[in-house]
Tab-separated table of C-alpha atoms and ligand atoms in Angstrom:
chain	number	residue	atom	x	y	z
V	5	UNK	CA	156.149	88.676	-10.607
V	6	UNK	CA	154.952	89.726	-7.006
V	7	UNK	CA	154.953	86.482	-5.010
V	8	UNK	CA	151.335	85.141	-4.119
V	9	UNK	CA	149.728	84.601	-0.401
V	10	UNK	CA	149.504	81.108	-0.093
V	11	UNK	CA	146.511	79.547	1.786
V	12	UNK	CA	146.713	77.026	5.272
V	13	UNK	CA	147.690	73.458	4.336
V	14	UNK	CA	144.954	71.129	2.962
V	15	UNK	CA	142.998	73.739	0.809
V	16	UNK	CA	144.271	73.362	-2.621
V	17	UNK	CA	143.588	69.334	-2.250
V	18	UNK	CA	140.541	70.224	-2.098
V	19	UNK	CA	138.208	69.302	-5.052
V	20	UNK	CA	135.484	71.591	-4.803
V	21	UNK	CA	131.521	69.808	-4.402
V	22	UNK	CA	130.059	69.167	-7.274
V	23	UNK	CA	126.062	69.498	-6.570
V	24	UNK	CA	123.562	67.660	-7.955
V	25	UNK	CA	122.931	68.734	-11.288
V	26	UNK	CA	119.523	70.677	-12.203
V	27	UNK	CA	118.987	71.347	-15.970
V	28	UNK	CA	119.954	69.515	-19.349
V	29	UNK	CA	119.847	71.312	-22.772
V	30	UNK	CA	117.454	70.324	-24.899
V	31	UNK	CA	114.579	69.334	-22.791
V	32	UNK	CA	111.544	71.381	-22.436
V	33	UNK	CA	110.644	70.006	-19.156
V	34	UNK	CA	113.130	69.045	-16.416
V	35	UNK	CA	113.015	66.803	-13.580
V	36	UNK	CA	115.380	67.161	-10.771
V	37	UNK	CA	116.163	63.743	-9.245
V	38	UNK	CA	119.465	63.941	-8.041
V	39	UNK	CA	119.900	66.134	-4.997
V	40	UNK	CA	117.489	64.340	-2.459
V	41	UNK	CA	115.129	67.143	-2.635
V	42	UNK	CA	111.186	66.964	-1.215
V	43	UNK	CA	109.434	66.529	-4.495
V	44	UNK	CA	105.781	67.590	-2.441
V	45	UNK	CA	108.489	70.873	-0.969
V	46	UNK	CA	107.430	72.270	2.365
V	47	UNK	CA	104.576	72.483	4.702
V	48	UNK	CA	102.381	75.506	3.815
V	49	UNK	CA	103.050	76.234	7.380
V	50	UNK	CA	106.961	77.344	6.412
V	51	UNK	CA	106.382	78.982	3.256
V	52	UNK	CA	103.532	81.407	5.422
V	53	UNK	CA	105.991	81.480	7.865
V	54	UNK	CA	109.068	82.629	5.548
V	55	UNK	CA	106.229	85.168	3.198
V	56	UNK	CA	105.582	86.660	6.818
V	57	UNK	CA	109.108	87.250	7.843
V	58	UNK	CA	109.513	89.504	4.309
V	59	UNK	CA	108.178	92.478	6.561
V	60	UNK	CA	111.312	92.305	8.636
V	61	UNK	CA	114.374	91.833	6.875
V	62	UNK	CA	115.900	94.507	8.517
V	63	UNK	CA	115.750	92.700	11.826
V	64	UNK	CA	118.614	91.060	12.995
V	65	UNK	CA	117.508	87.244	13.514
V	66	UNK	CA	117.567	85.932	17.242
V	67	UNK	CA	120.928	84.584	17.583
V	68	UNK	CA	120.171	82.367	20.128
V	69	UNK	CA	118.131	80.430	17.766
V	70	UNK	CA	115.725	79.724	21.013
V	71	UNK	CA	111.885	79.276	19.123
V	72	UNK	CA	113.323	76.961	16.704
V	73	UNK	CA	115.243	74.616	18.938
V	74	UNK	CA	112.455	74.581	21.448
V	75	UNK	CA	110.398	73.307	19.040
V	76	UNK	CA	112.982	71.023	18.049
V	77	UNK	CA	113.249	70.026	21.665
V	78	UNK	CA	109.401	69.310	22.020
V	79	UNK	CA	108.851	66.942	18.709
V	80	UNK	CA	112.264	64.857	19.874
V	81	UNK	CA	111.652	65.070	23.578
V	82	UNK	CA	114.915	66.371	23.717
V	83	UNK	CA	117.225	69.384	25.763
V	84	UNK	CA	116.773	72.425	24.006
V	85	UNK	CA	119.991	73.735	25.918
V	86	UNK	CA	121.870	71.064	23.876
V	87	UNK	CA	120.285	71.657	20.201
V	88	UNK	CA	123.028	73.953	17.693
V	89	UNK	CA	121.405	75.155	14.704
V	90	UNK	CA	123.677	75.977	11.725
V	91	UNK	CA	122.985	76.831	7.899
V	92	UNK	CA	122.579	73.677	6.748
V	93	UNK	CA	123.708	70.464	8.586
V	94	UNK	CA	126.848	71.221	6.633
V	95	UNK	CA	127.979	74.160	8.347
V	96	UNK	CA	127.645	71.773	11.497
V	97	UNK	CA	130.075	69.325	9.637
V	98	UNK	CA	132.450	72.205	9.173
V	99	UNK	CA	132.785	73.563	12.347
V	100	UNK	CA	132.777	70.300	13.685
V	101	UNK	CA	136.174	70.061	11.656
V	102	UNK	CA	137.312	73.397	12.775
V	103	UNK	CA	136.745	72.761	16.324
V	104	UNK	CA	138.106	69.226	16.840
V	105	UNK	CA	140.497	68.082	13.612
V	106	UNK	CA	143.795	70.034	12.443
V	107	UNK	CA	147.001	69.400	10.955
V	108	UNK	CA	148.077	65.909	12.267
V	109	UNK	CA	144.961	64.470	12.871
V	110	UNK	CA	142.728	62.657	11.137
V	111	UNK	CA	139.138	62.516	10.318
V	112	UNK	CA	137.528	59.149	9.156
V	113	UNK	CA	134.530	58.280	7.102
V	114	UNK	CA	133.459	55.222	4.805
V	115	UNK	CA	134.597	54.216	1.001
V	116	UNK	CA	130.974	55.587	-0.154
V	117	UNK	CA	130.643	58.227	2.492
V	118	UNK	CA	128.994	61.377	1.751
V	119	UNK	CA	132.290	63.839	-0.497
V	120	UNK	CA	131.986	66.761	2.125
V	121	UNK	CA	133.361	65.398	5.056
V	122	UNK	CA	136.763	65.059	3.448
V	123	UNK	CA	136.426	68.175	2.152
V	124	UNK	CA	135.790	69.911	5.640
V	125	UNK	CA	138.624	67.805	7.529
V	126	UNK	CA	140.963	69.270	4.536
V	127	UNK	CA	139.758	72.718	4.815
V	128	UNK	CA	140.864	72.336	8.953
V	129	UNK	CA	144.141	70.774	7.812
V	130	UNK	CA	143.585	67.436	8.700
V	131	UNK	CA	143.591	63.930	6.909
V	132	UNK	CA	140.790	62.239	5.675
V	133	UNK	CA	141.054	58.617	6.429
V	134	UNK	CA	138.473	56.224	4.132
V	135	UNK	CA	137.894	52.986	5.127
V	136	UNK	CA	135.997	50.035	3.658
V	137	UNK	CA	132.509	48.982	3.332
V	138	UNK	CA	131.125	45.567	3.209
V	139	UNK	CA	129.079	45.478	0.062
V	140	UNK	CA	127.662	48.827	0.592
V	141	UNK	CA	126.902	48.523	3.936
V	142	UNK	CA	129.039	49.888	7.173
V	143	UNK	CA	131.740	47.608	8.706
V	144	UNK	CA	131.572	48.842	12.031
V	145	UNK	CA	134.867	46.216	12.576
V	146	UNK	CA	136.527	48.512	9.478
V	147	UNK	CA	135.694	51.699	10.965
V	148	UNK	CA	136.988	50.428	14.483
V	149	UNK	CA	140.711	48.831	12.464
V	150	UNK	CA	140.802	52.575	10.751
V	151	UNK	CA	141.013	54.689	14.007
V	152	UNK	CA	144.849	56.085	15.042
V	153	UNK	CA	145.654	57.851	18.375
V	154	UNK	CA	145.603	61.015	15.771
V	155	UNK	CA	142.105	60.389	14.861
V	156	UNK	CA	139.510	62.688	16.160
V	157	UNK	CA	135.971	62.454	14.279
V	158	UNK	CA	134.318	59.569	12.447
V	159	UNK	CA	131.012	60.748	10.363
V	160	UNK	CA	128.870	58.181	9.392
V	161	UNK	CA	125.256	58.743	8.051
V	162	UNK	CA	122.856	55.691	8.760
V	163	UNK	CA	121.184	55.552	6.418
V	164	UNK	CA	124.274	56.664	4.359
V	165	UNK	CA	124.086	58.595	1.093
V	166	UNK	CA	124.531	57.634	-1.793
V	167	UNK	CA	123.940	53.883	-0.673
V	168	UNK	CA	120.611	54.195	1.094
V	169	UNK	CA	121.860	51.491	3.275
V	170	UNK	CA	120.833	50.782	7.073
V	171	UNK	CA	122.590	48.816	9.629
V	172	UNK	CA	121.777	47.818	12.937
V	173	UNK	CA	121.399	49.935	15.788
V	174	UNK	CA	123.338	47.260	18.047
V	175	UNK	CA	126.144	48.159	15.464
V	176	UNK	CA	126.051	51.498	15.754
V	177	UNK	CA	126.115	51.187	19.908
V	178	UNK	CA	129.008	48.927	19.444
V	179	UNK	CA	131.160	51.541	17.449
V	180	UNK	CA	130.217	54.343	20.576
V	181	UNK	CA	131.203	52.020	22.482
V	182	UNK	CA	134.539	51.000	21.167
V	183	UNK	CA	136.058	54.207	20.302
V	184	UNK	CA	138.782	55.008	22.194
V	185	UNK	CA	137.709	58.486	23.982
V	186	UNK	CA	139.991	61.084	21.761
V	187	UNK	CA	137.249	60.168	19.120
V	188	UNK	CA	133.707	62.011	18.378
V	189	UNK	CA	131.356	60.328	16.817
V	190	UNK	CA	129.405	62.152	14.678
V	191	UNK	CA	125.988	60.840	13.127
V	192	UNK	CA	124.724	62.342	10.184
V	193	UNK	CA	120.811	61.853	10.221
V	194	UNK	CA	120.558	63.796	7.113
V	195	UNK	CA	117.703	60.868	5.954
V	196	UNK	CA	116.415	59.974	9.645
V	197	UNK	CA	113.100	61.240	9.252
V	198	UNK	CA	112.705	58.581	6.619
V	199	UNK	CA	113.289	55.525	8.610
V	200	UNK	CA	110.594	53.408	9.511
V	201	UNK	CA	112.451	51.232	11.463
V	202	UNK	CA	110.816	50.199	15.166
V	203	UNK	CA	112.554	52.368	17.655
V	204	UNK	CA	114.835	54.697	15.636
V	205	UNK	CA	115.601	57.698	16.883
V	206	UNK	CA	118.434	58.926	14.712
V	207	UNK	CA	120.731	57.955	18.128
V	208	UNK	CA	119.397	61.213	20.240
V	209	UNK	CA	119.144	58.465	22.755
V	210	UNK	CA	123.036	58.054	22.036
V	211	UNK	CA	123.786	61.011	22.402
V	212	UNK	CA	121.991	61.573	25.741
V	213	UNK	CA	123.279	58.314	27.203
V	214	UNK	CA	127.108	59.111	25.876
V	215	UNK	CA	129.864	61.978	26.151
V	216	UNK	CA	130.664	60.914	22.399
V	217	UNK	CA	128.252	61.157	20.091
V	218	UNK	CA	126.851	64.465	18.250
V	219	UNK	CA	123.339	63.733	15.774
V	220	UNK	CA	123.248	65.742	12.908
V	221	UNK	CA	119.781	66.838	11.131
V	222	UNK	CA	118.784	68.639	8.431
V	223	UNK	CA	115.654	70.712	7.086
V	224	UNK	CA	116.946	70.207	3.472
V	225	UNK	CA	115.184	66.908	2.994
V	226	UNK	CA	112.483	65.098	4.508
V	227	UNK	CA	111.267	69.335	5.290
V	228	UNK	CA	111.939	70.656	1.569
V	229	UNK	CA	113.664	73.654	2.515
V	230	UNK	CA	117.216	73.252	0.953
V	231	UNK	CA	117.469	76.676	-0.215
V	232	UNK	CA	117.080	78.130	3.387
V	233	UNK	CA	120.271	76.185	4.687
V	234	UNK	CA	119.060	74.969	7.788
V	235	UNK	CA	120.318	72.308	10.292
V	236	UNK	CA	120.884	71.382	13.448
V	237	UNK	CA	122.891	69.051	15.782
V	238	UNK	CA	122.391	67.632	19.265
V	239	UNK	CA	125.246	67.179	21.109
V	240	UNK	CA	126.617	66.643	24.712
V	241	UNK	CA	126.914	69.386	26.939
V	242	UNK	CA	130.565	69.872	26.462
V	243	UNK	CA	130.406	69.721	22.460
V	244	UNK	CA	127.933	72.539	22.467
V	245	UNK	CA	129.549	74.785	24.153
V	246	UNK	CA	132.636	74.396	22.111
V	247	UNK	CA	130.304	74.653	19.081
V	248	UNK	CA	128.328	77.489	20.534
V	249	UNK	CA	131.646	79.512	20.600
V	250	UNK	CA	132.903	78.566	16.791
V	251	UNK	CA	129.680	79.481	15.304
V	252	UNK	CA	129.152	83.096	14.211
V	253	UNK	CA	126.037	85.024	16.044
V	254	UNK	CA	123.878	85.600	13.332
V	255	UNK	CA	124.633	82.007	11.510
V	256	UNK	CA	120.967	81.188	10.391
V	257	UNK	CA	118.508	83.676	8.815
V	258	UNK	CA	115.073	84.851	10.489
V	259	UNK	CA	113.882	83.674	7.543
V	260	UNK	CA	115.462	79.875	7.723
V	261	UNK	CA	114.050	80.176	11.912
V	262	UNK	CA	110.646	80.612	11.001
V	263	UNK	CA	109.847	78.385	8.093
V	264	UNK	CA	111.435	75.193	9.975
V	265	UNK	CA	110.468	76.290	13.449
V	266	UNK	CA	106.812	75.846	11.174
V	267	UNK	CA	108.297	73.132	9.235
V	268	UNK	CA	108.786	71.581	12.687
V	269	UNK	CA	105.601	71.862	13.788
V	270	UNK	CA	103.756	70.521	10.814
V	271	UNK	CA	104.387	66.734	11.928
V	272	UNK	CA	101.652	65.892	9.574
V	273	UNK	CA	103.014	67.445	6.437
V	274	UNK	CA	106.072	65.987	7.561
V	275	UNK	CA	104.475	62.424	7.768
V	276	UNK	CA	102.620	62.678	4.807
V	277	UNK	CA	106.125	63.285	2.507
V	278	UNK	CA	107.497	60.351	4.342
V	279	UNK	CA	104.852	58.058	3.947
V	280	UNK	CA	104.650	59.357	0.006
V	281	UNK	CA	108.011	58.883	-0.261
V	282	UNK	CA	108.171	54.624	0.975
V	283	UNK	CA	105.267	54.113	-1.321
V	284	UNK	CA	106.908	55.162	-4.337
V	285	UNK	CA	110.454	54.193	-3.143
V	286	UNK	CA	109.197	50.283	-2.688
V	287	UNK	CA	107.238	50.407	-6.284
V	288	UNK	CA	110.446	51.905	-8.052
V	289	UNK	CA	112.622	49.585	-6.644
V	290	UNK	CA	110.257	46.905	-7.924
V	291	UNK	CA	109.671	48.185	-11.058
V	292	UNK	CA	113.619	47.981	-11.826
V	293	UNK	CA	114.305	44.919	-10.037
V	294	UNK	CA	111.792	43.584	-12.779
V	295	UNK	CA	113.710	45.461	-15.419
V	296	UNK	CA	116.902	43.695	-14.783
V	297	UNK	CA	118.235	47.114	-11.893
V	298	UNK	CA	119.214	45.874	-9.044
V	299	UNK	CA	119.208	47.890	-5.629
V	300	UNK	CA	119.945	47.261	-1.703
V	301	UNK	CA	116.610	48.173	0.059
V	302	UNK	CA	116.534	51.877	1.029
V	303	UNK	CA	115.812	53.348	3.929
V	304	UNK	CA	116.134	57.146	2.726
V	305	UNK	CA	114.254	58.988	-0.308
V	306	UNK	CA	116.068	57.490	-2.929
V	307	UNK	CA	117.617	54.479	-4.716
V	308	UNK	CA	120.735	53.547	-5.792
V	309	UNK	CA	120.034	51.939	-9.060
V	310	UNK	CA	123.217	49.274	-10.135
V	311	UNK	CA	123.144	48.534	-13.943
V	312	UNK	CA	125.230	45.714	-15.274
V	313	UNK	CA	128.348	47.698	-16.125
V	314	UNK	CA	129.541	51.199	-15.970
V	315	UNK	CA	128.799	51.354	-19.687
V	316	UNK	CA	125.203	50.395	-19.134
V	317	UNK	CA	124.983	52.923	-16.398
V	318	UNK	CA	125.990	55.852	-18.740
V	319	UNK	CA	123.589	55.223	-21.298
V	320	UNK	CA	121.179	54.629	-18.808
V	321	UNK	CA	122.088	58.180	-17.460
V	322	UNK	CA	121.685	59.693	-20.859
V	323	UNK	CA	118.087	58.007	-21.930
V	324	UNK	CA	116.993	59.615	-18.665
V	325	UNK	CA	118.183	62.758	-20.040
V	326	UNK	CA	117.069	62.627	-22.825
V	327	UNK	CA	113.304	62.090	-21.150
V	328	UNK	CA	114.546	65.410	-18.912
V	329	UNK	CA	114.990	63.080	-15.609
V	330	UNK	CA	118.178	64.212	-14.106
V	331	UNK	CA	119.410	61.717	-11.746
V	332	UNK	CA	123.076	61.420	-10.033
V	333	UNK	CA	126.258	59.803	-11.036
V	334	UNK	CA	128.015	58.348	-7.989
V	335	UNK	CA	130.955	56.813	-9.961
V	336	UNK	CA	132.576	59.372	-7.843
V	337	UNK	CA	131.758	57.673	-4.616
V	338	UNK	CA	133.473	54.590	-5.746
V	339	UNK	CA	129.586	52.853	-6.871
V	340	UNK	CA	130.884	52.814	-10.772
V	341	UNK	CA	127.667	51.423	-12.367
V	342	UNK	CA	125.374	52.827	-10.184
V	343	UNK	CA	123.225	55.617	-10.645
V	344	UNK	CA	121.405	57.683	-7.718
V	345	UNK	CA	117.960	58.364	-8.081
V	346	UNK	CA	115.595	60.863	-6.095
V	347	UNK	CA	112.522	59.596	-5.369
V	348	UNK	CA	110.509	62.117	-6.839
V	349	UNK	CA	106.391	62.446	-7.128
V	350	UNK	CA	104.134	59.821	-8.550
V	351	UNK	CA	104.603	61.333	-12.025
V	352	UNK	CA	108.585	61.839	-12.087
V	353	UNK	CA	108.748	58.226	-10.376
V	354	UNK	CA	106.814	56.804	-13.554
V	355	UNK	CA	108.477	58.452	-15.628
V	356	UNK	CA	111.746	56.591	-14.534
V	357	UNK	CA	110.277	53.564	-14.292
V	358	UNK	CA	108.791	53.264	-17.790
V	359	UNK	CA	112.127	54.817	-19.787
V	360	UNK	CA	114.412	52.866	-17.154
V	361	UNK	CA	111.940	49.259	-18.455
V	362	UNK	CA	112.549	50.340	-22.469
V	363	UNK	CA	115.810	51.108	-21.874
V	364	UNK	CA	116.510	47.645	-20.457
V	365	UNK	CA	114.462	45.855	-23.094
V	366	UNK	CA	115.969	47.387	-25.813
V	367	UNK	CA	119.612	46.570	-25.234
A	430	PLP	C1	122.207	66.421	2.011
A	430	PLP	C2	123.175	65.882	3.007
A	430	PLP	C3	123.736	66.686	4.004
A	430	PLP	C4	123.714	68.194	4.023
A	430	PLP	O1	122.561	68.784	4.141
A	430	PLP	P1	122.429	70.346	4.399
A	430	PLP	O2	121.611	70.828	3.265
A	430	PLP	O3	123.759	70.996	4.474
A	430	PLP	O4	121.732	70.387	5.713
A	430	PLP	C5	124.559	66.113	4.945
A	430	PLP	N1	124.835	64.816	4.909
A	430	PLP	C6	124.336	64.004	3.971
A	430	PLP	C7	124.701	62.576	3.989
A	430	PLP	C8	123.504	64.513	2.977
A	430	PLP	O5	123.047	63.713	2.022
């Protein structure tokens, strides 16, 4: 036996992401309603823009990523000089991790906190850190009682995933705030475009008034255009330069560029999915309260739907299935019981409703 090369510390604990799953056997027609995805997809804008772009695949993509974060810049009334663009907001989250945690330090994030976090700080050789929530919500106190002198980023996504849950932005000033200065703060606003909250700004404000706090986005969402891995991140001055130098030169494709630079753009496409989306979100919620499902209110584009028991939750799980709704089991993010559901189009949202009501009654 030849002896094997062994990886860096941290990557074998790593459980590999499980994504949301997209088919079930058996079904003729299948609903996917458990990654999050736009259910109305992109602006017609993006997919022109990405058709258009087919010409020129053998054009190296502007690695400066300038069109697309000006245009960022413009809809946020932000500095353009301060926007990162990445594939997907996780390949922010990663080099995040490969920039600022290591082995002895620690990265922290929240008992229901979205899985890839941990995963990242492992993959740098740090330690994830989890700390509590209160009922499902963010204990800013927790998160505060959870930092170490080795501690050097705390994600936290507000509204989180899988919960759905918002809190305060008082709160969220008051962590900035209180975190000792070793410690980045980094906000995840993968659902920010859905919240209609007076005032909410997914903390670019933060970030501009603070030397602490980088924003996440994402085009994945509220901009249907998960398979183009697109994201961004607005940061302090200092933070992007250190990001500008991890990232490789060609990170995003012309193609990802175009369609969200359109994506961007089309603010009423944009408003139209969101406004779609709280419609349906409100009358599902109130369709299974009535059914006996209970659920914190939402502030993202889906629910998390809590059945009785964990038993309940299964077979609830499986008479979706069976009706070719696939929806997501967070038993894995410590919410055993609860089931994650996509708000999808009017259709896929009745559909959930009406099996979700039998289902209930017939028990
Ligand atoms: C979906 C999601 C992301 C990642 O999105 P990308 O597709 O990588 O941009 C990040 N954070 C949370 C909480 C998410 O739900």
């Amino acid at each position: 036996m030849t002896q094997q090369i062994a990886p860096q510390p941290g990557i074998l604990d790593v459980t590999p992401y499980v994504q949301g799953e997209a088919g079930t056997p058996g079904a003729n027609r299948v609903v996917k309603l458990s990654a999050n995805e736009n259910p109305l997809g992109p602006s017609a804008a993006a997919q022109e823009a990405y058709r258009a772009l087919s010409g020129e695949l053998a054009v190296y993509p502007d690695g400066g990523h300038g069109a697309l974060r000006r245009a960022i810049a413009d809809l946020h009334g932000i500095d353009a000089d301060r926007i990162v663009c990445g594939a997907g907001s996780d390949e922010i989250l990663s080099m995040l991790c490969q920039a600022y945690a290591g082995p002895g330090l620690e990265i922290l994030h929240t008992e229901h906190g979205f899985a890839m976090y941990a995963i990242y700080g492992k993959i740098a050789g740090a330690t994830p850190v989890v700390v509590p929530e209160d009922t499902r919500r963010t204990d800013v106190d927790a998160i505060l009682a959870g930092v170490t002198e080795r501690t050097r980023l705390v994600f936290l996504a507000n509204p989180n995933n899988p919960t759905g849950t918002l809190i305060p932005d008082a709160e969220i000033e008051r962590l900035a705030d209180s975190l000792p200065p070793h410690v980045l703060l980094v906000m995840d606003g993968a659902y920010a475009e859905f919240v209609r909250e007076p005032g909410y700004d997914g903390y670019a404000s933060l970030v501009d008034r603070r030397d602490n706090v980088v924003m996440t986005r994402t085009f994945s969402k509220a901009y249907g255009l998960g398979g183009l891995r697109i994201g961004w991140a607005y940061c302090p001055a200092h933070v992007a330069d250190v990001l500008s130098r991890v990232r490789g030169p060609f990170n995003v494709t012309a193609a990802a560029l175009a369609a969200a630079e359109a994506a961007v753009r089309d603010t009423a496409w944009t408003e139209h999915c969101v406004i779609q989306n709280e419609v349906w979100r409100e009358w599902l919620a109130r369709e299974l309260r009535r059914a006996g499902i209970e659920s914190d209110p939402s502030h993202a584009n889906f629910i998390c739907a809590r059945f009785p028991d964990p038993a309940t939750a299964k077979a609830a799980d499986a008479a979706l299935r069976d009706r070719g709704l696939i929806v997501r089991d967070v038993s894995g993010y410590n919410l055993p019981g609860c089931l994650r559901i996509t708000v999808g189009d009017e259709a896929a949202v009745r559909a959930v409703a009406d099996t979700l009501t039998r289902f209930m009654a017939s028990r």
